[in-house]
XYZ file of C-alpha atoms in Angstrom:
619
model
C 7.781 -2.760 -15.780
C 9.146 -0.028 -13.521
C 5.713 1.429 -13.027
C 4.580 -1.447 -10.815
C 6.147 0.019 -7.684
C 8.725 2.193 -5.993
C 12.102 1.982 -7.670
C 15.413 2.939 -6.187
C 18.616 2.654 -8.213
C 17.232 -0.066 -10.436
C 15.325 -2.219 -7.926
C 11.632 -2.316 -7.169
C 10.462 -1.718 -3.628
C 9.451 -5.111 -2.304
C 12.390 -7.123 -3.692
C 13.578 -7.991 -0.209
C 16.452 -9.920 1.308
C 16.568 -11.269 4.809
C 19.843 -9.516 5.621
C 21.523 -6.437 4.344
C 25.294 -6.194 4.389
C 27.000 -3.013 5.493
C 30.687 -2.633 4.744
C 32.676 -0.651 7.268
C 36.446 -0.414 6.919
C 36.521 -3.734 5.127
C 34.357 -5.590 7.646
C 30.932 -6.915 6.699
C 28.207 -6.601 9.285
C 24.972 -8.520 8.918
C 22.165 -6.250 9.999
C 19.021 -7.993 11.141
C 15.971 -7.279 9.001
C 13.109 -5.364 10.642
C 11.260 -7.352 13.243
C 8.554 -9.372 11.571
C 5.290 -9.271 13.454
C 3.623 -12.674 13.253
C 0.321 -11.686 14.830
C -2.548 -12.862 12.649
C -5.432 -12.270 15.009
C -8.749 -12.324 13.221
C -10.670 -9.142 13.704
C -13.674 -7.702 11.918
C -13.211 -4.415 10.105
C -14.214 -1.662 12.470
C -16.546 1.079 11.391
C -14.982 4.517 11.015
C -18.221 6.153 12.169
C -17.710 7.473 15.693
C -20.631 8.083 17.964
C -19.910 10.532 20.772
C -20.632 9.243 24.232
C -19.709 10.813 27.578
C -16.761 8.425 27.837
C -15.716 6.556 24.694
C -13.081 3.860 25.167
C -10.045 3.139 22.998
C -6.783 1.288 23.479
C -4.683 4.183 22.135
C -5.394 7.876 21.636
C -3.053 9.702 19.254
C -2.767 13.489 19.531
C -2.209 14.885 16.042
C -3.534 13.790 12.650
C -0.492 14.704 10.556
C 1.965 12.285 8.926
C 3.574 11.184 12.190
C 0.340 10.496 14.023
C -1.055 8.549 11.086
C 2.201 6.651 10.538
C 2.326 5.559 14.181
C -1.352 4.552 14.174
C -1.055 2.702 10.866
C 1.938 0.625 11.936
C 0.230 -0.189 15.223
C -2.985 -1.221 13.454
C -1.023 -3.378 11.018
C 0.837 -5.252 13.730
C -2.018 -5.452 16.244
C -5.230 -5.364 14.201
C -7.600 -5.555 17.161
C -6.226 -2.310 18.642
C -8.856 0.422 18.932
C -7.176 3.671 17.894
C -8.502 7.227 17.882
C -6.563 10.091 16.283
C -7.505 13.533 17.593
C -6.739 16.341 15.126
C -7.380 20.016 15.928
C -8.016 21.041 12.288
C -11.413 20.235 10.799
C -9.735 19.630 7.434
C -6.025 19.569 6.567
C -4.541 23.000 5.907
C -1.221 24.680 5.295
C 1.851 23.322 7.079
C 5.582 23.532 6.393
C 7.492 20.378 5.537
C 7.766 19.780 1.834
C 10.607 17.376 1.013
C 10.623 13.590 1.399
C 13.555 11.198 1.610
C 13.375 7.455 1.087
C 12.427 6.687 4.691
C 9.171 8.601 4.547
C 8.394 7.666 0.940
C 8.732 3.945 1.573
C 6.756 4.300 4.770
C 3.849 5.945 2.950
C 3.923 3.246 0.263
C 3.707 0.555 2.931
C 0.655 2.331 4.404
C -1.235 2.270 1.099
C -0.226 5.532 -0.544
C 1.128 4.040 -3.763
C 3.817 5.535 -5.957
C 1.217 6.011 -8.680
C -0.948 8.100 -6.359
C 1.996 10.218 -5.207
C 3.186 10.798 -8.782
C -0.143 12.427 -9.568
C -0.471 14.483 -6.403
C 3.118 15.662 -5.921
C 6.219 16.750 -7.825
C 9.040 14.319 -8.435
C 12.229 14.633 -6.476
C 15.121 12.758 -8.065
C 17.816 13.829 -5.637
C 19.553 16.733 -3.970
C 21.928 19.402 -5.304
C 24.291 21.825 -3.566
C 26.122 24.968 -4.585
C 28.373 27.223 -2.502
C 28.512 30.998 -2.587
C 29.632 33.813 -0.323
C 28.663 37.433 0.322
C 29.336 40.068 -2.277
C 30.088 37.690 -5.177
C 27.709 36.709 -7.966
C 29.005 33.204 -8.609
C 27.877 29.751 -7.517
C 30.739 27.356 -6.925
C 31.498 23.663 -6.659
C 28.193 22.021 -7.499
C 27.774 18.565 -5.983
C 24.809 16.240 -5.991
C 23.360 12.789 -5.619
C 20.592 12.106 -8.144
C 18.639 9.276 -9.774
C 19.157 7.095 -6.724
C 15.462 6.698 -5.929
C 12.132 8.353 -6.602
C 10.839 10.601 -3.836
C 8.635 13.695 -3.815
C 8.228 17.365 -2.978
C 4.853 17.489 -1.245
C 2.206 20.024 -0.330
C 1.277 19.182 3.237
C -2.450 19.881 2.941
C -2.683 17.248 0.199
C -0.359 14.758 1.892
C -2.173 14.997 5.224
C -5.568 14.575 3.572
C -4.405 11.503 1.627
C -2.868 9.894 4.703
C -5.986 10.572 6.764
C -8.057 8.780 4.138
C -5.741 5.748 4.305
C -6.170 5.722 8.096
C -9.962 5.744 7.837
C -9.786 2.794 5.460
C -7.846 0.841 8.087
C -10.624 1.303 10.641
C -8.813 3.986 12.617
C -11.155 6.569 14.143
C -10.271 10.126 13.139
C -11.739 12.975 15.217
C -11.153 16.232 13.357
C -11.840 19.761 14.515
C -11.090 18.556 18.058
C -8.604 19.828 20.629
C -7.088 17.880 23.499
C -7.134 19.622 26.879
C -4.386 17.997 28.951
C -5.022 20.274 31.938
C -8.409 18.602 32.374
C -7.109 15.113 31.514
C -6.022 12.314 33.844
C -2.718 10.834 32.643
C -1.688 9.117 35.883
C -4.315 6.393 36.168
C -4.019 3.016 34.492
C -6.998 3.988 32.352
C -6.263 7.481 31.161
C -8.994 10.060 30.651
C -8.291 12.452 27.774
C -10.437 15.592 27.834
C -11.392 16.881 24.402
C -13.239 19.864 22.963
C -14.995 18.899 19.726
C -17.381 20.541 17.263
C -20.342 19.445 19.406
C -18.820 20.302 22.770
C -16.523 18.678 25.359
C -16.185 14.917 25.769
C -13.731 12.419 27.235
C -11.805 9.541 25.695
C -10.626 6.633 27.840
C -7.476 4.788 26.773
C -4.574 2.670 27.981
C -1.942 4.520 25.920
C -1.646 8.074 24.649
C 0.792 9.093 21.890
C 1.795 12.703 21.305
C 2.274 13.350 17.564
C 1.390 17.038 17.775
C 4.521 18.208 15.954
C 6.393 21.299 17.178
C 3.489 22.073 19.535
C 4.802 19.151 21.652
C 1.771 19.433 23.905
C 2.421 16.344 26.030
C 6.119 17.104 26.446
C 5.296 20.648 27.540
C 2.507 19.450 29.852
C 4.867 17.001 31.564
C 7.650 19.597 31.881
C 9.948 17.665 29.542
C 10.147 20.115 26.646
C 13.434 21.946 26.226
C 15.331 24.184 23.837
C 18.910 23.696 24.938
C 21.274 23.110 21.983
C 24.065 24.738 23.994
C 24.079 21.617 26.184
C 25.553 19.860 23.149
C 27.999 22.675 22.320
C 25.981 23.760 19.325
C 23.529 26.463 18.274
C 19.935 26.855 17.238
C 18.795 28.244 13.895
C 16.237 30.645 12.415
C 14.330 30.220 9.142
C 12.858 32.900 6.867
C 10.854 31.835 3.824
C 8.190 32.695 1.254
C 6.475 31.205 -1.804
C 7.018 32.112 -5.438
C 5.916 31.267 -8.958
C 8.553 30.516 -11.596
C 8.845 33.225 -14.293
C 11.616 31.818 -16.485
C 14.302 29.164 -16.508
C 17.305 29.771 -14.258
C 20.501 29.735 -16.370
C 22.454 27.477 -14.010
C 23.511 23.970 -15.122
C 21.342 21.234 -13.583
C 18.992 23.817 -12.012
C 15.797 22.782 -13.766
C 16.180 19.075 -13.025
C 13.838 17.657 -10.330
C 15.890 17.942 -7.154
C 15.974 19.960 -3.956
C 18.376 22.864 -4.494
C 20.599 24.017 -1.642
C 22.564 27.270 -1.759
C 25.157 27.156 1.001
C 26.988 30.184 2.371
C 28.924 31.114 5.528
C 26.517 30.934 8.465
C 23.678 29.116 6.749
C 22.025 27.959 3.552
C 19.006 28.558 1.352
C 16.556 26.155 -0.254
C 14.611 26.248 -3.498
C 11.889 23.569 -3.683
C 9.526 23.287 -6.632
C 6.249 21.543 -5.888
C 2.752 21.065 -7.252
C 0.171 23.208 -5.466
C -3.528 22.338 -5.243
C -4.245 25.325 -3.007
C -7.060 26.678 -5.190
C -8.941 23.352 -5.141
C -11.886 23.186 -2.682
C -11.510 20.672 0.160
C -14.353 18.418 -0.962
C -13.155 18.285 -4.574
C -9.667 17.394 -3.376
C -10.997 14.713 -1.021
C -13.070 13.100 -3.774
C -10.103 13.108 -6.137
C -7.793 11.537 -3.565
C -10.326 8.841 -2.702
C -10.825 8.085 -6.390
C -7.089 7.458 -6.667
C -7.000 5.365 -3.490
C -9.881 3.267 -4.832
C -7.589 2.082 -7.632
C -5.606 0.067 -5.078
C -2.478 -1.498 -6.571
C -3.379 -0.763 -10.190
C -0.372 -0.340 -12.521
C 0.735 3.228 -13.036
C -0.422 3.273 -16.659
C -3.960 2.315 -15.569
C -4.333 5.414 -13.371
C -5.785 8.654 -14.745
C -3.248 11.412 -15.326
C -3.024 14.503 -13.140
C -4.604 16.587 -15.891
C -7.477 14.114 -16.297
C -8.099 14.058 -12.553
C -8.145 17.851 -12.392
C -10.715 18.001 -15.184
C -12.886 15.264 -13.659
C -12.986 16.718 -10.154
C -12.861 20.444 -10.839
C -9.380 20.719 -9.325
C -6.685 23.280 -10.030
C -2.956 22.647 -9.826
C 0.016 24.873 -10.582
C 3.754 24.994 -9.907
C 4.782 26.691 -6.671
C 8.290 27.283 -5.376
C 9.249 27.414 -1.712
C 12.350 29.555 -1.128
C 13.900 30.228 2.241
C 17.010 30.589 4.356
C 18.056 28.816 7.534
C 20.856 30.510 9.432
C 22.728 30.091 12.675
C 20.912 31.968 15.427
C 24.202 33.102 16.961
C 25.294 34.597 13.619
C 21.994 35.851 12.251
C 22.861 39.225 10.731
C 19.153 39.965 10.227
C 18.288 39.854 13.923
C 15.920 42.656 14.877
C 14.450 43.078 11.385
C 10.934 42.120 10.418
C 10.537 38.860 8.493
C 10.373 40.443 5.034
C 13.458 42.525 5.711
C 15.290 39.478 7.080
C 14.513 37.446 3.962
C 15.535 40.251 1.626
C 18.677 40.840 3.683
C 19.995 37.369 2.852
C 19.022 37.744 -0.805
C 20.863 41.036 -1.190
C 23.817 39.896 0.872
C 24.490 37.157 -1.689
C 24.439 38.546 -5.262
C 24.417 35.055 -6.775
C 21.158 34.357 -4.946
C 19.787 37.782 -5.892
C 20.311 36.917 -9.566
C 18.439 33.631 -9.130
C 15.550 35.406 -7.391
C 14.973 37.500 -10.511
C 13.551 34.355 -12.116
C 10.770 34.004 -9.531
C 7.687 36.069 -8.709
C 6.525 36.469 -5.117
C 3.092 35.081 -4.186
C 1.617 37.874 -2.062
C -1.000 35.824 -0.169
C 0.149 32.187 -0.180
C -2.329 29.724 1.306
C -4.557 32.605 2.384
C -1.866 34.053 4.652
C -2.069 37.828 5.222
C 1.659 38.230 4.564
C 3.927 36.489 2.053
C 6.904 36.122 4.391
C 7.070 33.679 7.292
C 9.621 32.661 9.912
C 10.476 30.041 12.494
C 12.993 30.920 15.159
C 15.056 28.760 17.495
C 14.181 25.546 15.681
C 16.136 23.092 17.841
C 14.131 21.350 20.562
C 13.693 17.948 22.146
C 11.985 16.177 25.042
C 13.971 14.966 28.053
C 12.041 11.699 27.824
C 9.956 10.270 24.994
C 8.058 7.507 26.827
C 6.642 6.594 30.210
C 3.903 4.487 31.767
C 1.088 4.591 29.249
C 2.467 7.362 27.042
C 4.966 8.050 24.264
C 6.036 10.953 22.062
C 6.944 10.662 18.357
C 8.131 12.777 15.422
C 8.714 16.506 15.776
C 6.909 16.427 19.121
C 9.859 14.381 20.421
C 12.700 16.245 18.712
C 13.586 18.515 15.824
C 16.987 19.826 14.769
C 17.078 21.486 11.360
C 15.510 21.246 7.883
C 18.866 20.469 6.218
C 18.544 16.954 4.701
C 14.832 16.926 5.613
C 15.069 15.123 8.976
C 11.634 16.189 10.237
C 9.398 13.989 8.106
C 12.020 11.295 7.662
C 13.412 10.878 11.160
C 9.852 11.249 12.383
C 8.555 8.303 10.374
C 11.333 6.116 11.764
C 10.513 7.158 15.317
C 6.875 6.166 14.695
C 7.982 2.754 13.485
C 9.954 2.024 16.663
C 7.360 3.545 18.982
C 4.593 1.469 17.382
C 6.637 -1.704 17.897
C 7.106 -0.838 21.548
C 3.400 -0.020 21.898
C 2.456 -3.507 20.675
C 4.485 -4.992 23.531
C 3.177 -2.444 26.042
C -0.460 -3.183 25.223
C 0.124 -6.885 25.747
C 0.880 -6.122 29.401
C -1.828 -5.788 32.016
C -0.560 -2.257 32.652
C 1.418 -0.566 29.843
C 4.766 0.368 31.407
C 7.783 2.237 30.120
C 9.918 -0.912 29.909
C 8.986 -1.871 26.307
C 10.051 1.627 25.251
C 13.611 1.357 26.617
C 15.152 0.723 23.190
C 13.053 3.483 21.642
C 14.097 5.915 24.386
C 17.779 5.123 23.822
C 17.459 5.339 20.042
C 15.822 8.752 20.144
C 18.521 10.039 22.464
C 21.268 8.669 20.207
C 19.774 9.836 16.913
C 19.017 13.322 18.253
C 22.623 13.748 19.311
C 23.839 12.339 15.980
C 21.705 14.715 13.900
C 22.779 17.639 16.098
C 26.442 16.746 15.620
C 26.355 16.332 11.863
C 24.213 19.457 11.380
C 26.701 21.432 13.478
C 29.495 20.136 11.228
C 27.781 21.264 8.024
C 26.999 24.781 9.253
C 30.565 25.312 10.426
C 31.903 23.777 7.208
C 29.869 26.180 5.057
C 32.286 28.944 6.089
C 34.793 27.803 3.433
C 34.426 26.211 0.030
C 36.810 23.320 0.761
C 35.269 22.331 4.095
C 31.808 22.708 2.511
C 32.782 20.181 -0.138
C 34.327 17.550 2.095
C 31.716 17.689 4.836
C 28.955 17.119 2.265
C 30.913 14.405 0.436
C 31.159 12.535 3.722
C 27.371 12.676 3.977
C 26.324 11.914 0.436
C 28.850 9.182 -0.415
C 28.278 7.372 2.862
C 24.527 7.977 2.823
C 24.045 6.937 -0.808
C 25.525 3.523 -0.094
C 23.135 3.049 2.826
C 20.088 4.047 0.752
C 20.934 1.672 -2.090
C 21.603 -1.335 0.144
C 18.337 -1.030 2.060
C 15.823 -3.602 0.868
C 13.204 -2.893 3.532
C 11.412 0.207 4.702
C 13.521 0.247 7.843
C 16.252 -1.729 9.536
C 16.020 -2.964 13.089
C 19.158 -1.103 14.175
C 18.485 2.302 12.620
C 15.249 3.179 10.794
C 16.635 6.519 9.593
C 18.425 6.201 6.247
C 21.993 7.499 5.943
C 23.182 5.270 8.817
C 23.956 8.182 11.128
C 24.690 5.908 14.085
C 27.464 4.041 12.287
C 30.483 4.351 14.622
C 32.986 5.007 11.825
C 30.809 7.762 10.365
C 30.231 9.331 13.789
C 33.958 9.284 14.507
C 34.701 11.346 11.381
C 31.818 13.730 12.027
C 32.952 14.349 15.601
C 36.631 14.793 14.651
C 35.918 17.275 11.836
C 33.328 19.109 13.897
C 35.698 19.450 16.850
C 38.407 20.904 14.625
C 36.049 23.511 13.186
C 34.546 24.271 16.601
C 37.973 24.918 18.140
C 39.017 27.036 15.168
C 35.965 29.223 15.695
C 36.655 29.529 19.437
C 40.249 30.610 18.836
C 39.522 32.856 15.867
C 41.549 30.680 13.506
C 40.508 31.198 9.861
C 38.720 28.171 8.439
C 41.082 28.264 5.458
C 43.885 27.311 7.862
C 42.134 24.203 9.165
C 40.486 23.156 5.862
C 43.387 20.844 4.877
C 43.151 19.076 8.235
C 39.381 18.622 7.888
C 40.000 17.100 4.481
C 42.632 14.778 5.948
C 40.025 13.474 8.409
C 37.331 12.856 5.810
C 39.043 12.022 2.512
C 40.823 8.772 3.506
C 37.631 7.435 5.066
C 35.435 8.317 2.080
C 37.850 7.064 -0.564
C 38.713 3.959 1.421
C 35.048 3.085 1.666
C 34.471 3.757 -2.021
C 37.266 1.340 -2.933
C 35.708 -1.558 -1.053
C 34.474 -4.213 -3.528
C 30.951 -4.293 -2.104
C 30.607 -0.523 -2.462
C 32.155 -0.482 -5.935
C 29.507 -2.983 -6.985
C 26.880 -0.329 -6.247
C 28.189 1.826 -9.150
C 27.870 5.024 -7.155
C 29.458 6.978 -9.980
C 26.131 6.741 -11.809
C 24.355 8.904 -9.224
C 26.855 11.779 -9.085
C 27.132 14.335 -11.880
C 30.629 15.619 -11.169
C 32.349 12.918 -9.109
C 33.621 9.494 -10.036
C 32.768 6.304 -8.172
C 36.105 6.734 -6.358
C 35.273 10.220 -5.088
C 37.360 12.301 -7.504
C 35.918 15.505 -8.904
C 36.030 15.664 -12.687
C 35.024 18.250 -15.266
C 32.753 17.324 -18.173
C 32.009 13.892 -16.807
C 30.222 11.447 -19.100
C 27.578 10.130 -16.758
C 26.187 6.699 -17.569
C 22.397 6.827 -17.660
C 21.263 4.728 -14.674
C 18.336 2.349 -14.852
C 16.318 4.770 -12.735
C 16.382 8.210 -14.337
C 14.082 11.153 -14.919
C 13.351 13.170 -18.009
C 10.989 15.937 -19.072
C 7.821 14.905 -20.875
C 7.824 16.025 -24.515
C 4.201 17.141 -24.150
C 3.842 18.845 -20.735
C 7.565 19.384 -19.903
C 7.080 17.999 -16.369
C 9.712 15.578 -15.090
C 8.839 11.921 -14.572
C 10.430 8.500 -14.233
C 11.774 7.769 -17.726
C 10.744 4.108 -17.380
C 7.020 4.870 -17.284
C 5.084 4.141 -20.476
C 2.692 7.061 -19.925
C 3.358 10.448 -18.388
C 1.521 10.521 -15.014
C 0.986 14.268 -15.363
C -0.519 14.669 -18.857
C -1.026 11.043 -19.933
C 1.089 11.337 -23.092
C 2.890 8.229 -24.287
C 6.595 8.113 -23.558
C 9.000 7.284 -26.368
C 9.962 3.614 -26.150
C 13.652 4.513 -26.351
C 13.394 6.111 -22.906
C 12.127 2.999 -21.176
C 14.163 0.278 -19.520
C 12.853 -3.157 -18.663
C 12.723 -3.813 -14.940
């Protein structure tokens, strides 16, 4: 049955092939499967109880106990079981963080680390895909909906819950987790072969000795800043940074927009930026210890079938937990065209609502949460989001995830690119630790990849923001992404590929060529003051032949991509009133609790009600 594991477009996660075939302009390229680590060194399970000593020794110290730090440590422990790993996390218990939407890269990564689909279905809200609409100032209409849905099952997550669950999986692997502890790099020795990491813990200062240190501190980027490598310089790539303004809401009533209430990330694009609407399950009112006990109870079930797990409602009753729907709504806009500059955060948020009447009408269906997650103000902001590190590895150190680079929340690259960077960095760390002195040489491929992928994400993000200035360029820029990316997601049979662990195949030369050509045309039009409407036909001429040519290739046609688009055919033509064939993987609302779930499950993971047999498809 489908409930045995992660499904994506009709296949179960784990049905693997040795090679995947990518079709580019009619040519088939065999992509090597991820490197298989053959180390089977016997090693006793290490105790997770850590006794403070003046100088405790580890092989690797990881700074940051969020998803990226745990992902890196978990891969490393899997491939080199004897490695002694300590994760140093400044928070005593996981708390509020931004970063709510998963793509397949991160989802499959978490499954491989022991966070099963059944566990995630109970803790988080389903995400069946992504939807876009276009609007413009001073009109009350949403135009040209496009989407990719029912391609795979991912999730909208609350970071406190995700981080807690991942930390528990790390403890079960024998990884030492030091919470409520800060790293003090000014008092640390990073130059010696054996590094001395100064820490301030709940019981006072202490030192950790290690051969390798990994910075997974997220946007704090503490190692990159300490080494003088941190930079915010998007202009070096002829692009811009962005600002985000956001808040949290509770749904009041259904939004009368077709497809709106289906489980997908909603994007509202407009000239100069875009807005998001993400519905998730919040456990904010549940005490830490109750939540921890509930998560561990789920993890104790191991690989039990989905139907054998208690429902979300049953778990809440058993552990005194409270859950409710919460909606994250925000705007990300070009910093160089931010028309709310100089206003306070609340005024900036409301400025973009009122500037776009179509969005203002949608906002009437949501109620502001005045003190979300115990914050003193409901509105929050991040400014100048784009940053990277000049280098991401050296002798005895590496940097992963958002600590290494971040571009923009569009298409959720933070969590997803970050998990791929952890995968490659962990591989390199295995080789580095097998040397007498860990050098930077094993990280050469990782260094090059991070440079290439950062530039690729910058380039495509720049294209989308410029394309949002006009409805036609909006459509074709996104079609390039979702048609090309959907094919890459479906053909992946492993968590990652050796050549590019970030789904959507951003480093594909043919894809990059179209991105760069369309971006250059829009960039030059902006420099010269040429209206985007004048260059829109030329942008289309760059993208359309490539997209439709790819969609006509026999190997891509076999993927039946038409099943995952609501208003486009498998050949890339927009149609009205399309009859969409119900794919093997699909989502419907439970007749009892109205929450969305995988239609193939025999029992609703939220309320436990039995699903009508007519909804289920044999795997």
